[in-house]
Tab-separated table of C-alpha atoms and ligand atoms in Angstrom:
chain	number	residue	atom	x	y	z
G	1	MET	CA	22.301	105.381	63.733
G	2	ILE	CA	25.909	104.413	64.300
G	3	ILE	CA	27.054	100.862	63.466
G	4	LEU	CA	30.047	98.868	64.051
G	5	SER	CA	30.508	96.219	61.266
G	6	ILE	CA	32.719	93.340	60.841
G	7	ASP	CA	33.473	91.563	57.466
G	8	THR	CA	35.818	88.325	57.279
G	9	SER	CA	34.172	86.492	54.244
G	10	CYS	CA	37.231	85.904	52.655
G	11	ASP	CA	40.914	87.592	52.589
G	12	GLU	CA	40.135	90.746	54.072
G	13	THR	CA	39.675	91.502	57.668
G	14	SER	CA	37.650	94.357	57.711
G	15	VAL	CA	36.102	96.400	60.457
G	16	ALA	CA	33.976	99.862	59.762
G	17	ILE	CA	31.904	102.596	61.808
G	18	THR	CA	29.023	103.872	59.594
G	19	ASP	CA	26.116	106.414	60.431
G	20	GLY	CA	23.553	105.320	57.876
G	21	ARG	CA	25.226	105.543	54.440
G	22	LYS	CA	28.183	107.582	55.719
G	23	VAL	CA	31.755	105.977	56.446
G	24	LEU	CA	33.041	107.272	59.729
G	25	SER	CA	35.921	104.695	60.166
G	26	ASN	CA	37.079	101.897	58.010
G	27	VAL	CA	40.023	99.681	58.529
G	28	ILE	CA	41.039	96.794	56.128
G	29	TYR	CA	44.015	94.234	56.825
G	30	SER	CA	44.247	92.730	53.560
G	31	GLN	CA	45.825	88.857	53.405
G	32	VAL	CA	46.483	89.087	49.672
G	33	LEU	CA	50.457	88.666	50.030
G	34	ILE	CA	49.761	85.602	52.299
G	35	HIS	CA	47.835	83.900	49.537
G	36	LYS	CA	49.733	85.317	46.457
G	37	LYS	CA	52.183	82.684	46.430
G	38	TRP	CA	49.681	79.811	46.663
G	39	GLY	CA	47.974	81.128	43.385
G	40	GLY	CA	44.499	81.613	45.445
G	41	VAL	CA	42.966	81.782	48.800
G	42	VAL	CA	44.199	79.062	51.352
G	43	PRO	CA	41.235	78.729	53.830
G	44	SER	CA	43.786	77.566	56.753
G	45	LEU	CA	45.825	80.502	56.363
G	46	ALA	CA	42.873	82.962	55.974
G	47	LYS	CA	41.490	81.455	59.279
G	48	ARG	CA	44.792	82.250	61.031
G	49	ALA	CA	45.362	85.597	59.710
G	50	HIS	CA	41.906	86.793	60.568
G	51	GLU	CA	42.320	85.248	64.059
G	52	GLU	CA	45.583	87.246	64.348
G	53	LYS	CA	44.455	90.585	63.277
G	54	ILE	CA	40.611	90.984	64.187
G	55	ASP	CA	41.340	92.225	67.668
G	56	PHE	CA	43.802	94.909	66.228
G	57	VAL	CA	41.633	95.984	63.474
G	58	VAL	CA	38.653	96.462	65.897
G	59	GLU	CA	41.054	98.541	68.092
G	60	GLU	CA	42.372	100.739	65.426
G	61	VAL	CA	38.598	101.526	64.156
G	62	LEU	CA	37.792	102.365	67.803
G	63	LYS	CA	40.489	104.668	68.079
G	64	LYS	CA	38.436	107.650	67.836
G	65	PHE	CA	35.263	106.330	68.833
G	66	SER	CA	33.796	104.700	72.076
G	67	MET	CA	31.722	101.732	72.187
G	68	LYS	CA	29.188	103.820	74.076
G	69	GLY	CA	28.461	105.770	70.889
G	70	ILE	CA	27.685	102.664	69.098
G	71	ASP	CA	24.169	101.834	68.464
G	72	TYR	CA	24.348	98.289	66.910
G	73	ILE	CA	26.915	95.560	65.807
G	74	ALA	CA	26.648	94.063	62.399
G	75	VAL	CA	28.509	91.098	61.095
G	76	THR	CA	28.651	89.257	57.536
G	77	GLN	CA	27.026	85.909	57.992
G	78	GLY	CA	27.787	84.497	54.370
G	79	PRO	CA	28.360	83.760	51.503
G	80	GLY	CA	32.051	83.057	51.985
G	81	LEU	CA	34.504	80.870	53.575
G	82	ALA	CA	33.262	79.058	56.448
G	83	VAL	CA	36.451	79.163	58.586
G	84	ALA	CA	36.988	82.850	57.754
G	85	LEU	CA	33.332	83.759	58.359
G	86	GLU	CA	33.594	82.371	61.858
G	87	VAL	CA	36.160	84.644	62.961
G	88	GLY	CA	34.183	87.627	62.404
G	89	ILE	CA	31.036	86.207	63.849
G	90	LYS	CA	32.601	85.169	67.052
G	91	LYS	CA	34.008	88.670	67.316
G	92	ALA	CA	30.767	90.354	66.751
G	93	LYS	CA	29.051	88.125	69.234
G	94	GLU	CA	31.793	88.844	71.961
G	95	LEU	CA	31.126	92.797	71.396
G	96	ALA	CA	27.326	92.527	71.248
G	97	LYS	CA	27.485	90.391	74.673
G	98	GLN	CA	29.943	92.831	76.300
G	99	TYR	CA	28.657	95.901	75.436
G	100	HIS	CA	24.870	94.967	75.454
G	101	LYS	CA	24.272	95.605	71.680
G	102	LYS	CA	21.717	94.408	69.411
G	103	LEU	CA	23.153	92.139	66.577
G	104	ILE	CA	22.510	92.391	63.034
G	105	SER	CA	23.404	89.771	60.313
G	106	VAL	CA	24.056	90.988	56.558
G	107	ASN	CA	24.497	88.832	53.590
G	108	HIS	CA	27.711	89.672	51.878
G	109	LEU	CA	26.226	90.082	48.414
G	110	GLU	CA	23.491	92.700	49.884
G	111	GLY	CA	26.701	94.339	50.853
G	112	HIS	CA	28.232	94.468	47.569
G	113	ILE	CA	24.774	95.923	46.097
G	114	TYR	CA	24.581	98.644	48.778
G	115	SER	CA	28.221	99.506	48.221
G	116	ALA	CA	27.173	101.598	45.285
G	117	PHE	CA	25.332	103.896	47.906
G	118	VAL	CA	28.074	104.537	50.476
G	119	GLN	CA	28.996	108.274	51.162
G	120	ASN	CA	32.011	109.885	52.614
G	121	SER	CA	31.693	111.477	56.018
G	122	GLN	CA	30.466	114.728	54.407
G	123	GLY	CA	27.559	112.848	52.828
G	124	ASN	CA	28.939	112.650	49.298
G	125	PRO	CA	27.995	111.369	46.825
G	126	LYS	CA	24.458	112.856	47.253
G	127	HIS	CA	22.426	110.334	44.823
G	128	GLY	CA	19.588	108.747	46.665
G	129	PHE	CA	17.677	105.809	45.738
G	130	ASN	CA	15.732	105.448	42.606
G	131	PHE	CA	14.396	101.929	42.496
G	132	PRO	CA	14.565	99.571	40.635
G	133	TYR	CA	18.072	99.042	39.639
G	134	LEU	CA	19.560	96.380	37.588
G	135	VAL	CA	22.528	94.976	39.326
G	136	LEU	CA	25.573	93.089	37.953
G	137	ILE	CA	27.558	91.162	40.667
G	138	VAL	CA	31.148	89.965	38.856
G	139	SER	CA	33.379	88.847	41.404
G	140	GLY	CA	35.698	85.691	42.128
G	141	GLY	CA	32.765	83.777	43.499
G	142	HIS	CA	29.628	85.344	41.798
G	143	THR	CA	28.237	86.271	38.479
G	144	SER	CA	24.697	87.256	38.978
G	145	LEU	CA	21.921	89.807	37.347
G	146	VAL	CA	19.707	90.983	40.241
G	147	ILE	CA	16.567	93.229	40.216
G	148	PHE	CA	17.147	95.670	42.938
G	149	LYS	CA	13.433	96.517	43.614
G	150	ASP	CA	13.311	98.098	46.977
G	151	HIS	CA	15.417	98.314	50.227
G	152	LEU	CA	16.380	94.764	51.165
G	153	LYS	CA	14.136	93.421	48.349
G	154	TYR	CA	16.002	91.581	45.458
G	155	GLU	CA	15.178	89.128	42.510
G	156	VAL	CA	17.851	87.031	41.099
G	157	ILE	CA	17.169	86.578	37.312
G	158	GLY	CA	20.601	85.358	35.857
G	159	GLU	CA	23.317	83.253	37.618
G	160	THR	CA	26.516	81.499	36.415
G	161	ILE	CA	25.855	77.742	36.458
G	162	ASP	CA	29.352	76.802	37.024
G	163	ASP	CA	32.597	79.127	37.230
G	164	ALA	CA	32.192	82.903	38.201
G	165	ALA	CA	33.731	85.446	35.683
G	166	GLY	CA	36.466	86.414	38.054
G	167	GLU	CA	37.382	82.855	38.699
G	168	ALA	CA	37.519	82.382	34.887
G	169	LEU	CA	39.952	85.094	34.609
G	170	ASP	CA	42.016	83.564	37.544
G	171	LYS	CA	42.094	80.294	36.020
G	172	ALA	CA	43.077	81.559	32.519
G	173	ALA	CA	45.805	83.592	34.169
G	174	LYS	CA	46.960	80.724	36.229
G	175	LEU	CA	47.299	78.665	32.679
G	176	LEU	CA	49.371	81.516	31.467
G	177	GLY	CA	51.558	81.634	34.416
G	178	LEU	CA	50.615	85.206	35.223
G	179	GLY	CA	50.085	84.410	39.288
G	180	TYR	CA	46.895	85.516	41.367
G	181	PRO	CA	44.710	87.310	41.149
G	182	GLY	CA	44.549	87.038	37.368
G	183	GLY	CA	41.853	89.751	36.436
G	184	PRO	CA	44.222	92.756	37.038
G	185	VAL	CA	46.917	91.198	35.071
G	186	ILE	CA	44.978	90.088	32.115
G	187	GLU	CA	43.512	93.713	32.324
G	188	ARG	CA	46.880	95.170	31.819
G	189	LEU	CA	48.386	92.695	29.095
G	190	ALA	CA	44.920	92.952	27.117
G	191	LYS	CA	45.278	96.834	27.145
G	192	GLU	CA	48.660	96.561	25.842
G	193	VAL	CA	47.303	95.281	22.502
G	194	ASN	CA	44.198	97.535	22.446
G	195	ASN	CA	41.703	95.019	23.903
G	196	GLU	CA	41.503	93.388	20.572
G	197	ASP	CA	40.046	89.609	20.048
G	198	PHE	CA	42.691	87.898	18.252
G	199	HIS	CA	41.271	84.184	18.854
G	200	HIS	CA	37.698	84.483	19.062
G	201	PHE	CA	37.273	81.841	21.861
G	202	PRO	CA	33.577	80.606	22.344
G	203	ARG	CA	30.878	82.867	24.007
G	204	PRO	CA	29.024	80.344	26.151
G	205	MET	CA	25.340	80.632	26.830
G	206	LEU	CA	24.865	83.517	24.425
G	207	LYS	CA	22.313	81.826	22.433
G	208	SER	CA	20.407	80.179	25.360
G	209	ASN	CA	17.228	82.186	25.892
G	210	ASP	CA	17.686	82.501	29.737
G	211	LEU	CA	19.933	85.225	31.564
G	212	ASN	CA	22.352	82.600	33.003
G	213	PHE	CA	26.271	82.487	32.400
G	214	SER	CA	28.623	79.604	31.953
G	215	PHE	CA	32.283	80.152	31.797
G	216	SER	CA	33.701	76.487	32.122
G	217	GLY	CA	33.386	75.754	28.609
G	218	LEU	CA	35.473	78.832	27.849
G	219	LYS	CA	38.233	77.752	30.212
G	220	THR	CA	38.258	74.285	28.795
G	221	SER	CA	38.529	75.388	25.113
G	222	PHE	CA	41.328	78.046	26.313
G	223	TYR	CA	43.119	75.017	28.032
G	224	TYR	CA	43.050	72.918	24.860
G	225	PHE	CA	43.795	75.927	22.529
G	226	LEU	CA	47.130	76.184	24.738
G	227	LYS	CA	47.842	72.886	24.761
G	228	LYS	CA	47.923	72.755	21.046
G	229	ARG	CA	50.310	75.484	20.905
G	230	PRO	CA	52.879	75.082	23.504
G	231	GLN	CA	55.049	77.921	22.126
G	232	ALA	CA	52.560	80.277	21.821
G	233	TYR	CA	52.550	81.465	25.350
G	234	ASN	CA	56.130	81.422	26.602
G	235	ILE	CA	56.466	84.555	28.612
G	236	SER	CA	59.867	85.307	27.602
G	237	THR	CA	59.997	84.828	24.094
G	238	ALA	CA	56.274	85.631	23.027
G	239	ALA	CA	55.138	88.824	25.026
G	240	VAL	CA	52.686	89.723	21.983
G	241	SER	CA	51.025	86.204	21.970
G	242	LEU	CA	50.581	86.241	25.804
G	243	GLY	CA	48.832	89.820	25.172
G	244	GLN	CA	46.813	88.356	22.386
G	245	LEU	CA	45.596	85.538	24.405
G	246	ALA	CA	44.859	87.433	27.622
G	247	SER	CA	42.940	89.951	25.619
G	248	SER	CA	41.017	87.321	23.739
G	249	PHE	CA	40.132	85.420	26.754
G	250	GLN	CA	38.949	88.696	28.427
G	251	GLU	CA	36.913	89.569	25.504
G	252	ALA	CA	35.168	86.281	25.606
G	253	VAL	CA	34.133	86.937	29.083
G	254	PHE	CA	33.185	90.492	28.922
G	255	ASP	CA	31.201	90.146	25.525
G	256	THR	CA	29.273	87.404	27.135
G	257	ILE	CA	28.470	89.482	30.212
G	258	ILE	CA	27.584	92.660	28.113
G	259	LYS	CA	25.400	90.575	25.725
G	260	LYS	CA	23.515	89.103	28.572
G	261	THR	CA	23.191	92.271	30.320
G	262	GLU	CA	21.665	93.941	27.257
G	263	LYS	CA	19.238	91.166	26.839
G	264	THR	CA	18.283	91.922	30.577
G	265	ILE	CA	17.893	95.548	29.767
G	266	LYS	CA	15.796	94.913	26.940
G	267	GLN	CA	13.599	92.152	28.881
G	268	THR	CA	13.269	94.370	32.018
G	269	LEU	CA	13.394	97.857	30.639
G	270	ILE	CA	15.553	99.006	33.593
G	271	LYS	CA	18.306	101.258	32.623
G	272	ARG	CA	19.936	102.188	35.960
G	273	LEU	CA	22.760	99.709	36.290
G	274	ILE	CA	25.140	98.920	39.295
G	275	VAL	CA	27.989	96.798	38.626
G	276	VAL	CA	29.865	95.601	41.559
G	277	GLY	CA	32.353	93.047	42.718
G	278	GLY	CA	36.154	92.563	42.179
G	279	VAL	CA	35.921	92.139	38.391
G	280	SER	CA	34.069	95.644	38.307
G	281	ALA	CA	37.409	97.213	38.980
G	282	ASN	CA	38.323	96.486	35.521
G	283	LEU	CA	38.364	99.753	33.385
G	284	TYR	CA	37.611	98.364	30.096
G	285	LEU	CA	34.490	96.514	31.356
G	286	ARG	CA	33.226	99.620	32.760
G	287	LYS	CA	33.777	101.722	29.709
G	288	LYS	CA	31.940	98.726	28.017
G	289	MET	CA	29.063	98.931	30.409
G	290	ARG	CA	28.976	102.925	30.030
G	291	GLU	CA	28.434	102.412	26.619
G	292	LEU	CA	25.784	99.660	26.549
G	293	VAL	CA	23.529	101.836	29.004
G	294	LYS	CA	24.182	104.950	26.767
G	295	LYS	CA	22.233	103.020	23.951
G	296	TYR	CA	19.096	102.870	25.881
G	297	GLN	CA	19.699	106.484	27.529
G	298	GLY	CA	20.525	104.641	31.026
G	299	GLU	CA	23.347	105.288	33.558
G	300	VAL	CA	25.733	103.082	35.194
G	301	MET	CA	26.086	104.166	38.883
G	302	PRO	CA	27.812	105.487	40.856
G	303	PRO	CA	30.630	107.352	39.347
G	304	SER	CA	33.172	106.765	41.946
G	305	PHE	CA	34.183	103.161	42.910
G	306	LYS	CA	36.109	103.414	46.352
G	307	TYR	CA	33.867	100.761	47.869
G	308	LEU	CA	32.334	98.952	44.797
G	309	THR	CA	35.234	96.729	44.229
G	310	GLY	CA	37.023	95.200	47.123
G	311	ASP	CA	35.494	93.640	50.334
G	312	ASN	CA	34.871	95.781	53.011
G	313	ALA	CA	32.744	96.234	56.319
G	314	VAL	CA	31.428	99.535	55.229
G	315	MET	CA	28.992	98.123	52.954
G	316	ILE	CA	27.873	95.651	55.624
G	317	GLY	CA	27.192	98.472	57.851
G	318	VAL	CA	25.259	100.359	55.242
G	319	VAL	CA	22.854	97.226	54.711
G	320	ALA	CA	22.620	97.005	58.692
G	321	SER	CA	21.342	100.514	58.800
G	322	TYR	CA	18.323	99.547	56.465
G	323	LYS	CA	17.723	96.514	58.697
G	324	ALA	CA	17.975	98.173	61.991
G	325	GLU	CA	15.360	100.843	60.719
G	326	ARG	CA	12.947	97.812	59.981
G	327	LYS	CA	14.018	96.229	63.285
G	328	ILE	CA	15.515	93.249	61.687
G	329	PHE	CA	17.902	92.060	64.478
G	330	VAL	CA	19.416	88.386	65.440
G	331	LYS	CA	16.952	87.124	67.810
G	332	ASP	CA	19.436	84.343	69.335
G	333	ILE	CA	23.080	85.667	69.435
G	334	GLU	CA	24.410	82.409	70.472
G	335	LYS	CA	22.597	80.672	67.812
G	336	LEU	CA	23.744	82.797	64.906
G	337	ASP	CA	26.005	80.679	62.587
G	338	ARG	CA	27.856	81.241	59.555
G	339	ILE	CA	26.338	80.071	56.048
G	340	PRO	CA	29.024	79.682	53.781
G	341	ARG	CA	26.552	79.375	50.570
G	342	MET	CA	24.027	81.864	51.823
G	343	PRO	CA	21.989	82.804	48.719
G	344	LEU	CA	21.067	86.646	48.289
G	345	VAL	CA	17.120	85.645	48.722
B	1	KG4	O1	34.814	90.749	44.871
B	1	KG4	P1	36.482	90.067	45.063
B	1	KG4	O2	37.440	90.938	45.547
B	1	KG4	O3	36.326	88.684	45.920
B	1	KG4	C1	35.297	87.960	45.677
B	1	KG4	O4	35.304	87.019	44.923
B	1	KG4	O5	34.339	88.006	46.651
B	1	KG4	O6	36.585	89.669	43.521
B	1	KG4	C2	38.018	89.202	43.206
B	1	KG4	C3	37.905	88.842	41.719
B	1	KG4	C4	39.442	87.894	41.364
B	1	KG4	O7	38.935	86.763	40.272
B	1	KG4	C5	40.105	88.908	40.622
B	1	KG4	O8	40.754	88.248	39.433
B	1	KG4	C6	38.913	89.772	39.984
B	1	KG4	O9	38.155	90.126	40.965
B	1	KG4	N1	39.473	91.207	39.646
B	1	KG4	C7	39.568	91.785	38.376
B	1	KG4	C8	40.127	92.785	38.526
B	1	KG4	N2	40.473	93.247	39.793
B	1	KG4	C9	40.315	92.045	40.380
B	1	KG4	N3	39.203	91.242	37.433
B	1	KG4	C10	39.276	91.948	36.234
B	1	KG4	N4	39.942	93.210	36.111
B	1	KG4	C11	40.331	93.668	37.351
B	1	KG4	N5	41.099	94.832	37.410
B	2	ZN	ZN1	33.046	90.211	47.981
């Protein structure tokens, strides 16, 4: 089943062609350099860049394929930036109408979950589905614990009640004058001081009985900590302190994530873990996750993470193939609209 998929949910214009779980073609135009100097994604600039690039990205992906060979068109409906989602949806509608294809709408978070099962064109990695899985989504917009029960069936069992983990890292990096996105810079600085915890910032919600997260209190306490010690984080004069601050903040975020995930494993007895979203690119977090599941004879999957971290249309195409198998199509193409705060279930 050959699907052309589009994702313009945030700051990547991405179009892919997939065959079931296999990637046949994948083109991504990243806007990171456009937004970098503003310290975050600027919606009006994102919209303009998507509009400027979408036709080109579709043409690129179709270089070796003809629309005749495409069975369905798929597009991300939400969650994401409204003005960005609109560009992809408009293009998907145009293609569906022009070439008389059925349209499949996909939740971006479902895409992230299925990203763990993407295969290359040779069908590797070979691992199949062995439900249920425990999924940790950690990105700039989401921190959620989800039980992936069966194809297209999910139960959200924990979520952030305020900031997402990536958002917290980005805000801490901004306070330290480290630029955007903050996660990778904090990872590098923390590694330089062996990921040690020097300042013991608070671990929010660890004592609560539920599986929810909260990171805004941590951010506030970090802010007041810095305010009291203006000299401590002068980049040119106190590199070690900067590393210590970054490492301690990262540790507070990751320790919270690990402990909540452990609580979830104990409660659900699900030991197969999928970690997805931008923050899952962090090698130190991945190592901590592997150590955690090892304690319970579990596994973190998959081993490779090309499609796990960044946004891409491949994962949208993979979800769409399972929807197509179940004949879940958009009924009225004209009426399809973006849902910026689309929940997973
Ligand atoms: O999933 P994503 O690309 O975009 C969405 O939010 O949907 O996630 C972006 C987030 C940012 O907050 C960024 O700082 C964080 O992922 N991130 C990282 C790393 N790379 C990206 N956080 C920690 N370590 C990294 N290596
Ligand atoms: Zn995403």
